[in-house]
Coordinates of C-alpha atoms and ligand atoms in Angstrom, one line a residue:
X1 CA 16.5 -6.0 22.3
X2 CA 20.2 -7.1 23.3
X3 CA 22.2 -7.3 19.8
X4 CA 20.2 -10.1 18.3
X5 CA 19.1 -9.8 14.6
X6 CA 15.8 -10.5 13.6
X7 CA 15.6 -12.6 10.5
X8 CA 12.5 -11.2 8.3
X9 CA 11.3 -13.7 5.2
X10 CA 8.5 -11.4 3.5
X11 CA 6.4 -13.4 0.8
X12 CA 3.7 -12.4 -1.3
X13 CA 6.0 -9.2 -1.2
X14 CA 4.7 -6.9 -3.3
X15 CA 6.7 -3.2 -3.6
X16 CA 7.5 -3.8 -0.1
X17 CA 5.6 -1.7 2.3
X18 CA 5.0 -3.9 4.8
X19 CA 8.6 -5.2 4.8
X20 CA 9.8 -1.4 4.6
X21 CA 7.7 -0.4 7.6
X22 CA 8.6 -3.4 9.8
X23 CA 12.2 -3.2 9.4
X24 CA 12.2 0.6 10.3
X25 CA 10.9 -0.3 13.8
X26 CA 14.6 0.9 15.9
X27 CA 15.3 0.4 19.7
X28 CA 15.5 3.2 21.7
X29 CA 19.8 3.2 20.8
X30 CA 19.0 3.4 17.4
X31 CA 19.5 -0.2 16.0
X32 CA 17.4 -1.7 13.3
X33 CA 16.8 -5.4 14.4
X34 CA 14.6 -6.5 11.8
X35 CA 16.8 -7.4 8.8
X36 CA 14.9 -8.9 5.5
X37 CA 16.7 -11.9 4.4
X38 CA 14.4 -13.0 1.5
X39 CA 11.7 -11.3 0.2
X40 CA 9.2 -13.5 -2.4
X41 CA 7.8 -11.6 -5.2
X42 CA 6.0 -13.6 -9.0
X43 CA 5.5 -9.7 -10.7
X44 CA 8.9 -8.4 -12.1
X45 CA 8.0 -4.7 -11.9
X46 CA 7.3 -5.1 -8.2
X47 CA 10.6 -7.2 -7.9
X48 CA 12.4 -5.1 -9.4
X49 CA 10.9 -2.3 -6.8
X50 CA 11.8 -4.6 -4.0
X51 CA 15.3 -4.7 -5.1
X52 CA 16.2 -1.5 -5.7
X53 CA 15.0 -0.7 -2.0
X54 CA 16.4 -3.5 -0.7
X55 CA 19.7 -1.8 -2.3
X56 CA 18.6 1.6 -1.0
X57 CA 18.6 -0.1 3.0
X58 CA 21.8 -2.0 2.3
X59 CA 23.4 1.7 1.6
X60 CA 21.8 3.6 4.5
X61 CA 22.6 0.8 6.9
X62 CA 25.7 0.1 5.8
X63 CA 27.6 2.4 4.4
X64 CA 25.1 5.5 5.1
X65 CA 26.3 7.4 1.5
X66 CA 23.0 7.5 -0.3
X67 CA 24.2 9.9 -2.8
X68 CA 24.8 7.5 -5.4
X69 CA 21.1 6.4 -4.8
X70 CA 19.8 9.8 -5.0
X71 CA 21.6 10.5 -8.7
X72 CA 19.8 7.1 -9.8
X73 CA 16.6 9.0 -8.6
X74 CA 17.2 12.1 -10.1
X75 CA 17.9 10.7 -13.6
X76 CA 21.6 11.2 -13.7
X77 CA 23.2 7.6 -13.2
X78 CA 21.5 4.4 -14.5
X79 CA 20.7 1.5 -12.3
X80 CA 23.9 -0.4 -13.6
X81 CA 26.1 2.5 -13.2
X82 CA 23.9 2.3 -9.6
X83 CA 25.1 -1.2 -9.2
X84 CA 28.9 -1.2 -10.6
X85 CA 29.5 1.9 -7.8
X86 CA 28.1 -0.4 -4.9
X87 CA 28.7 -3.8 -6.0
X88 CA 29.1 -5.4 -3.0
X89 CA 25.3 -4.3 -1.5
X90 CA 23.9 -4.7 -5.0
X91 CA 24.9 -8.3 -5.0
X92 CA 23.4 -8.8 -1.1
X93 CA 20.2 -6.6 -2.4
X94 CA 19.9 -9.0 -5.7
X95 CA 20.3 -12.1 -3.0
X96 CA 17.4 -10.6 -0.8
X97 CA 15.0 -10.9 -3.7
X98 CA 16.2 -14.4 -4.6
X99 CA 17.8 -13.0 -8.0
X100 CA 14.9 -12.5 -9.9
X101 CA 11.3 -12.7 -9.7
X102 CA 9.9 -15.9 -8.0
X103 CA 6.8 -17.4 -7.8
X104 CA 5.7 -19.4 -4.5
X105 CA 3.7 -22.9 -5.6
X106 CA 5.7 -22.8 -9.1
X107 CA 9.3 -22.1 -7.4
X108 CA 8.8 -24.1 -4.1
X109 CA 12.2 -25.7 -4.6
X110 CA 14.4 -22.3 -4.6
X111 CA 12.3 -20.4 -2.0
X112 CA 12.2 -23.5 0.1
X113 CA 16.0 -24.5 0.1
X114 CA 16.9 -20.9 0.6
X115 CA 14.7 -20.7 3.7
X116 CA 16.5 -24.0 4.8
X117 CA 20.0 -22.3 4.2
X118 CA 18.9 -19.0 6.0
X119 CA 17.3 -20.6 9.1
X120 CA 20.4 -23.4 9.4
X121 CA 22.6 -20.0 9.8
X122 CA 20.7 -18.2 12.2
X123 CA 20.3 -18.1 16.0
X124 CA 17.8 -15.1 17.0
X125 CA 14.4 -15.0 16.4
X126 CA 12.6 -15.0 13.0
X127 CA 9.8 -13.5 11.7
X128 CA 7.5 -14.6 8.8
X129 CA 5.2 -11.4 7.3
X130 CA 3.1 -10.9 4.1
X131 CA -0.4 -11.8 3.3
X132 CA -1.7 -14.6 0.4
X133 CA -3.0 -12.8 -2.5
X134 CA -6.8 -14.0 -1.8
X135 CA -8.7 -12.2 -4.9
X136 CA -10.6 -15.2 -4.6
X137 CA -12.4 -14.3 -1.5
X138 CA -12.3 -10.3 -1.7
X139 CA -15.5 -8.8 -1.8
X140 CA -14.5 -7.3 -5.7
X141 CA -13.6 -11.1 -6.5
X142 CA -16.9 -12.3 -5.2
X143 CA -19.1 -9.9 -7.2
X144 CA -17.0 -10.2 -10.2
X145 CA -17.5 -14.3 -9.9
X146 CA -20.8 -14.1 -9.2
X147 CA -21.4 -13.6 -12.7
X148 CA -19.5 -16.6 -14.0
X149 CA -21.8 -19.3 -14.5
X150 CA -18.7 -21.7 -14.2
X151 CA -17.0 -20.3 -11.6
X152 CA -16.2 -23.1 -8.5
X153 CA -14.5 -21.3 -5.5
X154 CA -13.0 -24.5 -4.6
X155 CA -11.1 -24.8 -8.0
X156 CA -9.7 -21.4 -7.7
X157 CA -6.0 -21.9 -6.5
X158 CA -5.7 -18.8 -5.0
X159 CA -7.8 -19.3 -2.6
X160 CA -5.4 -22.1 -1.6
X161 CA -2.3 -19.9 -1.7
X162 CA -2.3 -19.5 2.0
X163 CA -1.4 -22.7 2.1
X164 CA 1.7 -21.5 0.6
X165 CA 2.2 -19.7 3.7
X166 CA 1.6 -22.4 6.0
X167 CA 4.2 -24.2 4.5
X168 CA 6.9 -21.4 5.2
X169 CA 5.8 -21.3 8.8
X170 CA 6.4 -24.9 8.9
X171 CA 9.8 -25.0 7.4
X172 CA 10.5 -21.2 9.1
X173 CA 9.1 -21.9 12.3
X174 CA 9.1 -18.2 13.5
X175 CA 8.7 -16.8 17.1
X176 CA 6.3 -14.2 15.2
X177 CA 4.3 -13.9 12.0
X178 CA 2.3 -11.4 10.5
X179 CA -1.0 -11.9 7.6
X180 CA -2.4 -9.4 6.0
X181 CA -5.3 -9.7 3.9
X182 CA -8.6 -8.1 2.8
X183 CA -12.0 -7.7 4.8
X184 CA -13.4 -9.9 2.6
X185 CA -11.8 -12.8 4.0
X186 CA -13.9 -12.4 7.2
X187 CA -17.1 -13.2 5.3
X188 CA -16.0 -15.5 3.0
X189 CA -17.4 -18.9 2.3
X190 CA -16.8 -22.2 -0.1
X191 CA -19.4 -24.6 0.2
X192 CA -21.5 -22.5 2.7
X193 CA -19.0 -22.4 5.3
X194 CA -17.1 -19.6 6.6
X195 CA -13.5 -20.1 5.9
X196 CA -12.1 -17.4 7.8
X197 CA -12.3 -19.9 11.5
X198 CA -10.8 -22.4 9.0
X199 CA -8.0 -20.3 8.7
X200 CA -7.8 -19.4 11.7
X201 CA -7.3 -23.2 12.9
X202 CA -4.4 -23.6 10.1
X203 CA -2.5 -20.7 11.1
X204 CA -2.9 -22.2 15.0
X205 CA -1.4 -25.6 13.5
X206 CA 0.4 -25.1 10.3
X207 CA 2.1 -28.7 10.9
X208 CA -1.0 -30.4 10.8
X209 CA -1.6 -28.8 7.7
X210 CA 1.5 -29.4 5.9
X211 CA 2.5 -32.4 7.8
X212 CA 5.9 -31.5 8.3
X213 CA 7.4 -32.9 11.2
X214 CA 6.7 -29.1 13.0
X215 CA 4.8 -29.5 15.8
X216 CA 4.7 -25.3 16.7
X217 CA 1.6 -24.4 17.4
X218 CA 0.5 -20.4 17.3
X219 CA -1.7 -18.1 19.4
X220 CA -3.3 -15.5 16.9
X221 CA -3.7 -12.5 18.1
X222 CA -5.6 -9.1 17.4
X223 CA -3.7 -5.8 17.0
X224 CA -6.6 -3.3 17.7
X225 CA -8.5 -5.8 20.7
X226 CA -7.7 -7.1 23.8
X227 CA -7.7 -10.3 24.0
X228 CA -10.4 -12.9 26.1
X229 CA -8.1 -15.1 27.2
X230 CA -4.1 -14.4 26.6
X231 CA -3.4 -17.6 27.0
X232 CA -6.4 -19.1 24.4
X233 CA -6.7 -15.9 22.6
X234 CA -10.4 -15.9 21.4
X235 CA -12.4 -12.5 20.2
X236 CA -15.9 -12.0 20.3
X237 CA -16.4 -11.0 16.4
X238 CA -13.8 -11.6 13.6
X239 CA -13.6 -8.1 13.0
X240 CA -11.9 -7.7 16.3
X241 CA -9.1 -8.5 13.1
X242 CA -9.8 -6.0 11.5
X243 CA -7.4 -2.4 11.3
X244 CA -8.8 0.5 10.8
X245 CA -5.4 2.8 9.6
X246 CA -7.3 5.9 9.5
X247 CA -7.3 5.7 13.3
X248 CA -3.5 5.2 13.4
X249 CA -2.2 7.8 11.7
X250 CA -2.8 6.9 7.9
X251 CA -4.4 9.5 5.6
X252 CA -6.3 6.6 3.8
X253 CA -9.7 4.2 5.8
X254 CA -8.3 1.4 4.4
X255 CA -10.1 -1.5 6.2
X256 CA -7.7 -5.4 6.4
X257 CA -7.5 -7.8 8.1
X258 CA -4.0 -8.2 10.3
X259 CA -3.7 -11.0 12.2
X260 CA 0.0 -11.5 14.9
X261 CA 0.8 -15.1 15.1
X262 CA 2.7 -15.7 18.2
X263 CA 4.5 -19.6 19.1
X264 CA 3.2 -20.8 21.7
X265 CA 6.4 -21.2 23.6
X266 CA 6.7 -17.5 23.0
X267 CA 5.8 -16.1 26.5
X268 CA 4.4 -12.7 25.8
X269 CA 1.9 -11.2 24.6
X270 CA 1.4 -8.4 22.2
X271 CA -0.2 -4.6 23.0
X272 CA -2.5 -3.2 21.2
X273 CA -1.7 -0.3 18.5
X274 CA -2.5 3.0 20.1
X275 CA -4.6 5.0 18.3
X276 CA -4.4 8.7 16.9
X277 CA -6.8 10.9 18.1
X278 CA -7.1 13.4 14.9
X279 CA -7.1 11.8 11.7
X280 CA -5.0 13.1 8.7
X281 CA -6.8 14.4 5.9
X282 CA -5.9 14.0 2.1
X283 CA -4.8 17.7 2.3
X284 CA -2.0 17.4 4.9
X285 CA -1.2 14.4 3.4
X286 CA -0.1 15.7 -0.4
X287 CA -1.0 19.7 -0.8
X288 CA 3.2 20.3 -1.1
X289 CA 3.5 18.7 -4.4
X290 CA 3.9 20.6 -7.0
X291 CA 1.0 21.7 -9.1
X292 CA 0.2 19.4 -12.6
X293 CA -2.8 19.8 -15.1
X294 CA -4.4 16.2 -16.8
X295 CA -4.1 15.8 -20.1
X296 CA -6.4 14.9 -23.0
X297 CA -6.3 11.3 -23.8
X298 CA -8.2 11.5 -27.5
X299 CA -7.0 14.7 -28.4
X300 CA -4.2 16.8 -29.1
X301 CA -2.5 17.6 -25.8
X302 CA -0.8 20.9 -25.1
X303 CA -1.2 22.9 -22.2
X304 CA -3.0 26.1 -24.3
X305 CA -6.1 23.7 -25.3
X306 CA -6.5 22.3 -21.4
X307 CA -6.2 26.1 -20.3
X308 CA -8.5 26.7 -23.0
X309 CA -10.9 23.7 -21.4
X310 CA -11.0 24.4 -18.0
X311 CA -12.1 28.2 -18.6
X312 CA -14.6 27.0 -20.5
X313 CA -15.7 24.5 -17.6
X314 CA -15.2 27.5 -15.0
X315 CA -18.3 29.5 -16.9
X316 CA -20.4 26.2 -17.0
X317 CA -19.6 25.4 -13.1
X318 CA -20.6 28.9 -12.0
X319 CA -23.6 28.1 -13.5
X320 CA -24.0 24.7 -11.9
X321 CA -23.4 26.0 -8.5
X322 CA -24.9 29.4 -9.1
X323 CA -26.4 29.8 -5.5
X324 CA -22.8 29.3 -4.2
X325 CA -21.6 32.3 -3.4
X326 CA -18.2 31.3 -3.1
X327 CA -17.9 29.4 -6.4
X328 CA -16.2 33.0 -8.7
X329 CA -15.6 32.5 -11.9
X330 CA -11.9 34.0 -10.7
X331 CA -12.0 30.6 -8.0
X332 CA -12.1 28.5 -10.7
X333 CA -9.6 30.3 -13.3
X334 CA -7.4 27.5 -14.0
X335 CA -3.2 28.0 -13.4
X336 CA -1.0 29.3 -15.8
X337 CA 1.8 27.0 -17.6
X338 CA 1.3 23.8 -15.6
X339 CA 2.8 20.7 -16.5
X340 CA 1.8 17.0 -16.6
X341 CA 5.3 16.1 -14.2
X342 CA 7.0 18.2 -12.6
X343 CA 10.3 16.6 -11.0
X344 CA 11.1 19.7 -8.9
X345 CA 9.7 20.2 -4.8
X346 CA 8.1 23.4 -4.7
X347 CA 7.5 23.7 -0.7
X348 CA 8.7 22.1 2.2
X349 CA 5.8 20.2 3.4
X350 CA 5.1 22.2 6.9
X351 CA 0.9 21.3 6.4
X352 CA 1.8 18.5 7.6
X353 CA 2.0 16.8 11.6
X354 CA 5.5 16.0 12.5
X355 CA 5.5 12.1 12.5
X356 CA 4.2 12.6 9.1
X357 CA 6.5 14.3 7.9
X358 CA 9.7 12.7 9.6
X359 CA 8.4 9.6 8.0
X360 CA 7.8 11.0 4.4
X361 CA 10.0 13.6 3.8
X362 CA 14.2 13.6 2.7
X363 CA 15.0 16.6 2.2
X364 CA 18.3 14.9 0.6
X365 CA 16.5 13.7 -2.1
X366 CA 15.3 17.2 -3.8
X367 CA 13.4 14.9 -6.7
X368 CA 9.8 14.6 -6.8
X369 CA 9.3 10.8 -8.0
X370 CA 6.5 9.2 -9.8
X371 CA 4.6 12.6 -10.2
X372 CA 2.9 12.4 -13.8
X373 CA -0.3 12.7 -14.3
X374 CA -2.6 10.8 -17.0
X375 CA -4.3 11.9 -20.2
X376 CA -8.4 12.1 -19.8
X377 CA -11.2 12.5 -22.1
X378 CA -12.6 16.3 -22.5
X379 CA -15.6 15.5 -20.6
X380 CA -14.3 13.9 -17.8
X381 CA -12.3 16.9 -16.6
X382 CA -15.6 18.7 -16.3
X383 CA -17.1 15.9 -14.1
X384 CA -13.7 16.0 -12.3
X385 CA -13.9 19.7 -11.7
X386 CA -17.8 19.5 -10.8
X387 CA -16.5 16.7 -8.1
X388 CA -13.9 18.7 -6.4
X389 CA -16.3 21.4 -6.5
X390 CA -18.5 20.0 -4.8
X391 CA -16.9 18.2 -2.5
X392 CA -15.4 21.6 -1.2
X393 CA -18.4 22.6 -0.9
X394 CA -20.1 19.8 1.3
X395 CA -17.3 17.7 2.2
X396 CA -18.0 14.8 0.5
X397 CA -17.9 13.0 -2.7
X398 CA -21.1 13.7 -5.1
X399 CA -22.8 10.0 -6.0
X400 CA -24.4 9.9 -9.3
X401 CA -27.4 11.6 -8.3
X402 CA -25.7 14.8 -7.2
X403 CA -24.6 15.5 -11.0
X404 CA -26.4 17.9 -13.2
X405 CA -28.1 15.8 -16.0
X406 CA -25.9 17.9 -18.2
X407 CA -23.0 16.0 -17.0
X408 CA -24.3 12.3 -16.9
X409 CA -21.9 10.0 -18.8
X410 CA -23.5 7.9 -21.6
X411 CA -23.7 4.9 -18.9
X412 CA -27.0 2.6 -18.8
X413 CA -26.3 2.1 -15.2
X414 CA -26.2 5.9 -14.4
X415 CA -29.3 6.7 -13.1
X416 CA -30.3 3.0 -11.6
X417 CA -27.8 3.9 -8.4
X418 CA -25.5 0.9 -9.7
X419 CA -23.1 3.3 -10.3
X420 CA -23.6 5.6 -8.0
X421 CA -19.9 6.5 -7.3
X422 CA -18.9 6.8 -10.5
X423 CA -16.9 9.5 -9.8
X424 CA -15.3 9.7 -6.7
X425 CA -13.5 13.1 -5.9
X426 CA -11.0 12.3 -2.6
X427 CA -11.9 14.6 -0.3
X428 CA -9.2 17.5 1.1
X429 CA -10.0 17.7 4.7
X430 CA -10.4 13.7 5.1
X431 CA -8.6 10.6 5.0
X432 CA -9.0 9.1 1.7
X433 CA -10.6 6.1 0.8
X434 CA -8.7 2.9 0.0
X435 CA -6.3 2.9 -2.3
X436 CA -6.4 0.2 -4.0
X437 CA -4.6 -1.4 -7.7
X438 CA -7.8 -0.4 -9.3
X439 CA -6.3 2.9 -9.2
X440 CA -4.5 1.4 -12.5
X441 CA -7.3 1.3 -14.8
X442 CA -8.7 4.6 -14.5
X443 CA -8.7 7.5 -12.3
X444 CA -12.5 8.1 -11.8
X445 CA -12.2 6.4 -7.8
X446 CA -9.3 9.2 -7.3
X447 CA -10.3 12.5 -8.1
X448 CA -8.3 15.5 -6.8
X449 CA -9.7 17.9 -5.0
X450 CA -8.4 21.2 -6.5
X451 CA -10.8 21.6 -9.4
X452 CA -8.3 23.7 -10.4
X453 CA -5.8 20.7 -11.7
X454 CA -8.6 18.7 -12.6
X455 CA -6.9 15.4 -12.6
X456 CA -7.2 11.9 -10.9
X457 CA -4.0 11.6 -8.3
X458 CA -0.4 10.4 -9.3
X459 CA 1.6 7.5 -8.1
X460 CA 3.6 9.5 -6.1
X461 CA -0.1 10.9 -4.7
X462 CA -1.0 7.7 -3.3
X463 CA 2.5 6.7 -2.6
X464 CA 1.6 9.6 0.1
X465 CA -1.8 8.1 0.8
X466 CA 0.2 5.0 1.2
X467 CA 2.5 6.7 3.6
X468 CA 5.7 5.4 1.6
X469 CA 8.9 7.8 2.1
X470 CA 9.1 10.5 -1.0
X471 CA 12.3 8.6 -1.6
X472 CA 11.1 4.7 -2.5
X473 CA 11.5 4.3 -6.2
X474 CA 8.7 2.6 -7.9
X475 CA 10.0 0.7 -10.9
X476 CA 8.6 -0.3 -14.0
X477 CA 5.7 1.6 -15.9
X478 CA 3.4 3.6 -14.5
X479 CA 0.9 1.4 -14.8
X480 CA 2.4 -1.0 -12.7
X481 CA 3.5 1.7 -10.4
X482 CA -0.3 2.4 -9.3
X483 CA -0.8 -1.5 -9.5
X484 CA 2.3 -1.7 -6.2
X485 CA 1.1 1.0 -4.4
X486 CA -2.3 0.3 -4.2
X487 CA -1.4 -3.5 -3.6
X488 CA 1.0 -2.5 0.0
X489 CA 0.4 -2.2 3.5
X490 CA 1.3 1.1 4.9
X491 CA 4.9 1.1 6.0
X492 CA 3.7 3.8 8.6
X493 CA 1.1 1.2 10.2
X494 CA 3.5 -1.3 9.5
X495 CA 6.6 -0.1 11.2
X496 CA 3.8 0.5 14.1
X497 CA 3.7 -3.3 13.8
X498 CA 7.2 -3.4 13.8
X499 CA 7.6 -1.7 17.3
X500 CA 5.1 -3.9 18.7
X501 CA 6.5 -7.2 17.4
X502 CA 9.7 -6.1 18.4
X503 CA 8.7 -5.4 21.8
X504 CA 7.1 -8.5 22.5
X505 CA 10.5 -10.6 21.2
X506 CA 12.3 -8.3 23.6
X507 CA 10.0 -8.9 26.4
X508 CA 10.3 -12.9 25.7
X509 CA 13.9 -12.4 25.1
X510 CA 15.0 -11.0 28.5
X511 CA 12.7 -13.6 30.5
X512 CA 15.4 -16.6 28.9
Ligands
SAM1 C1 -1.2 -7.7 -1.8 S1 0.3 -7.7 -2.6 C2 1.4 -7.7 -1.2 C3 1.7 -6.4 -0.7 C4 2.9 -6.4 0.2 N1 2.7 -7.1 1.4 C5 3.2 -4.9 0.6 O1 3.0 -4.5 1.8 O2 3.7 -4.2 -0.2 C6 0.4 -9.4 -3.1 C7 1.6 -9.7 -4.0 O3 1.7 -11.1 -4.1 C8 2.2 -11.4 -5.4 N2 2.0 -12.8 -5.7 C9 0.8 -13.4 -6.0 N3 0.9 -14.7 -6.1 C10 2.2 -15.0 -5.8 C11 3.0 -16.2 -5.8 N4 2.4 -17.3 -6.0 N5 4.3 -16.1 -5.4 C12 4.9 -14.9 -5.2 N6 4.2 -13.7 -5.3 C13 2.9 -13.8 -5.6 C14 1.5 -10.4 -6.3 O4 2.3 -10.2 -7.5 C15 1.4 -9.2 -5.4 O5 2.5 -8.3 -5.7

């Protein structure tokens, strides 16, 4: 890719994952052409995330002395003492994330004259990535609207926050951009029309759009199908859009929508991601972390009573599954002494496949972040235990009619199927299913599968899902941590995205 830089604006930025993965994408000698100039993020938790990697890049890039970033990690520096030993990358970190956090629509003027200033100053190609929060037209946003009486689609700004986007690829005019978004923007509709070929004819022309004088027009291209015509790239079905990432490596079937917008002028074409034969499961994915027990959310918490509690459940569950051989009271006899964090690695993670690890693991670090567990109620852990039970047993996650009335919660939508995954256990020798920033509220969607810790996962858990490196640093409270994480595109899938993007700027670039 010769020596030219790459300028990256990320918006709609979120922790970062799809700007980590796409400026981890390195030429065979090693350099890193993607640099991010500006990310755009409204949340300050997730800002704040954003910066502190952004300083953690500026150090391993640069400098290549992480050690001050691994004693923030582990505890033993604070951020500022962070900052006043690397002031200078601190200050171009703090710059990268526009100072604080900044809200596209509301802060047009900033983001807008800082895009001016960076694109004035810069003569390689420029990329434009991130996806416009549409929780208008998910499929969860739908259903919960549907029950608003006074709810207009066409009134709901977000769904006009693409526009946003539009606007930045006006002012950005990149060789390349990348949108993510959910499935449910495929099916979408306001006023009975689909919206998604409406899209799709904005992102073609943003100029039109935004009438700025731009007059770049895009090809949008597929990353998992060929296209038609490479020239007029049409697909047969809008899911043709759609990326699987179990089949690319990703322990999680998370399901979006990617689409590659490439300027016209642009004379390449894009390959296709190669798939990954065998998928990885939930178990390679997260079985080195260290052992933790729940805890009880409305009742005294020690670890004597939950010892107590799940020896008690063991005797009920050999009962449940008393034609199951397997299922001994011993099986289920809970660990001694466990904790509800535990900071320390207790194996090297050899269960997993080598680009997994190489991607996850820094043995540098020796910190295990973000691993806490929450507090649950009593009964819960038993229909957390009876979950992971079972799912060892058959493989997959019990739905509401699979539980023993003894266990039914007190729900009126129990038995009518409504609710039918309830609880959902994520199953050891699969991929998991989407994570998503529901994980936040409650853990019932993301039930471990050792009924022996009988526990939903931890943020550092579904970092893993997520495929983020052991050594990104979610800020802010934990709440907010599970909020980023399950908000991010893979930076695995998205440094794959990386590669390809950057081999298609080199391809173009060598042809001029
Ligand atoms: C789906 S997440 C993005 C995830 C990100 N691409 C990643 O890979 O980590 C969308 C983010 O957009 C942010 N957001 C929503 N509206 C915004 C706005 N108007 N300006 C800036 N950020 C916004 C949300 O706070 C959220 O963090």
């Amino acid at each position: 890719m010769e020596d030219k830089e790459v300028l990256v604006v990320d918006l709609f930025a979120g922790p970062g994952g799809l700007g980590e993965g796409i400026s981890s994408a390195q030429t065979a000698d090693g350099k890193h052409p993607f640099k991010i100039a500006m990310s755009v993020e409204k949340d300050p938790s997730a800002h704040k995330t954003l910066t502190t990697r952004a300083l953690f890049r500026e150090l391993k890039l640069g400098s290549h002395d992480l050690s001050n970033y691994y004693r923030y990690a582990r505890g033993e520096i604070t951020k500022q003492e962070l900052y006043e030993l690397h002031p200078k990358e601190a200050k171009k970190a703090e710059v990268e994330t526009l100072n604080c956090p900044t809200e596209l629509g509301k802060d047009n003027e900033k983001v807008h004259k800082r895009i001016k200033e960076l694109v004035a100053k810069h003569y390689g190609p420029k990329v434009v990535i991130g996806g416009p929060p549409c929780q208008a037209y998910s499929l969860a946003g739908r259903s919960r609207n549907a029950g608003n009486k006074d709810y207009v689609a066409e009134n709901d700004s977000r769904h006009f926050l693409y526009k946003e986007y539009l606007e930045v690829l006006s002012l950005v005019e990149p060789e390349v951009f990348v949108m993510e978004n959910v499935r449910g923007i495929l099916t979408a509709k306001v006023n009975g029309q689909l919206i998604f070929p409406e899209i799709l004819k904005d992102l073609r022309a943003p100029g039109k759009v935004t009438q700025n004088k731009t007059h770049h027009e895009y090809k949008i291209f597929s990353l998992v199908a060929s296209a038609e015509n490479e020239n007029l790239p049409e697909y047969k079905n809008s899911s043709d859009f759609l990326i699987k990432c179990e089949d690319f490596g990703i322990p999680q079937a998370r399901h979006r929508v990617i689409l590659l917008g490439v300027r016209c002028d642009v004379n390449a074409t894009p390959a296709i991601l190669e798939k990954i034969e065998s998928k990885l499961t939930v178990e390679q994915a997260i079985s080195d972390l260290p052992k933790l027990r729940s805890g009880f959310s409305k009742q005294k918490d020690c670890s004597k009573s939950w010892e107590l509690a799940i020896t008690e459940h063991a005797s009920q569950l050999k009962t449940l599954f008393r034609d199951k051989s397997t299922i001994t009271k011993k099986s289920l006899t809970p660990y001694k002494n466990l904790n509800r964090s535990e900071k320390k690695p207790t194996s090297i993670p050899n269960q997993m496949p080598k680009y997994y690890k190489d991607w996850i693991y820094d043995e540098a670090l020796e910190v295990v972040l973000n691993h806490e567990t929450r507090g649950h109620m009593k009964q819960d852990l038993l229909r957390y235990a009876y979950c992971a039970v079972f799912a060892n047993l058959n493989n997959t996650s019990p739905k509401s009619r699979d539980f023993p009335a003894s266990l039914a919660p007190a729900h009126k939508n129990w038995h009518t199927g409504a609710h039918a995954d309830r609880f959902r256990v994520q199953v050891a020798s699969a991929p998991a299913t989407t994570v998503t920033s529901h994980i936040s509220k409650d853990g019932h969607y993301f039930v471990h599968y050792d009924p022996k810790q009988c526990r939903s996962l931890t943020v550092r858990e579904a970092a893993r899902l997520q495929t983020f490196p052991d050594n990104y640093i979610f800020e802010g409270t934990r709440t907010n941590q599970y909020v980023q994480v399950g908000n991010a595109v893979p930076p695995l899938l998205a440094k794959k995205i990386g590669v390809t993007v950057m081999n298609l700027l080199s391809s173009c670039l060598s042809k001029q």
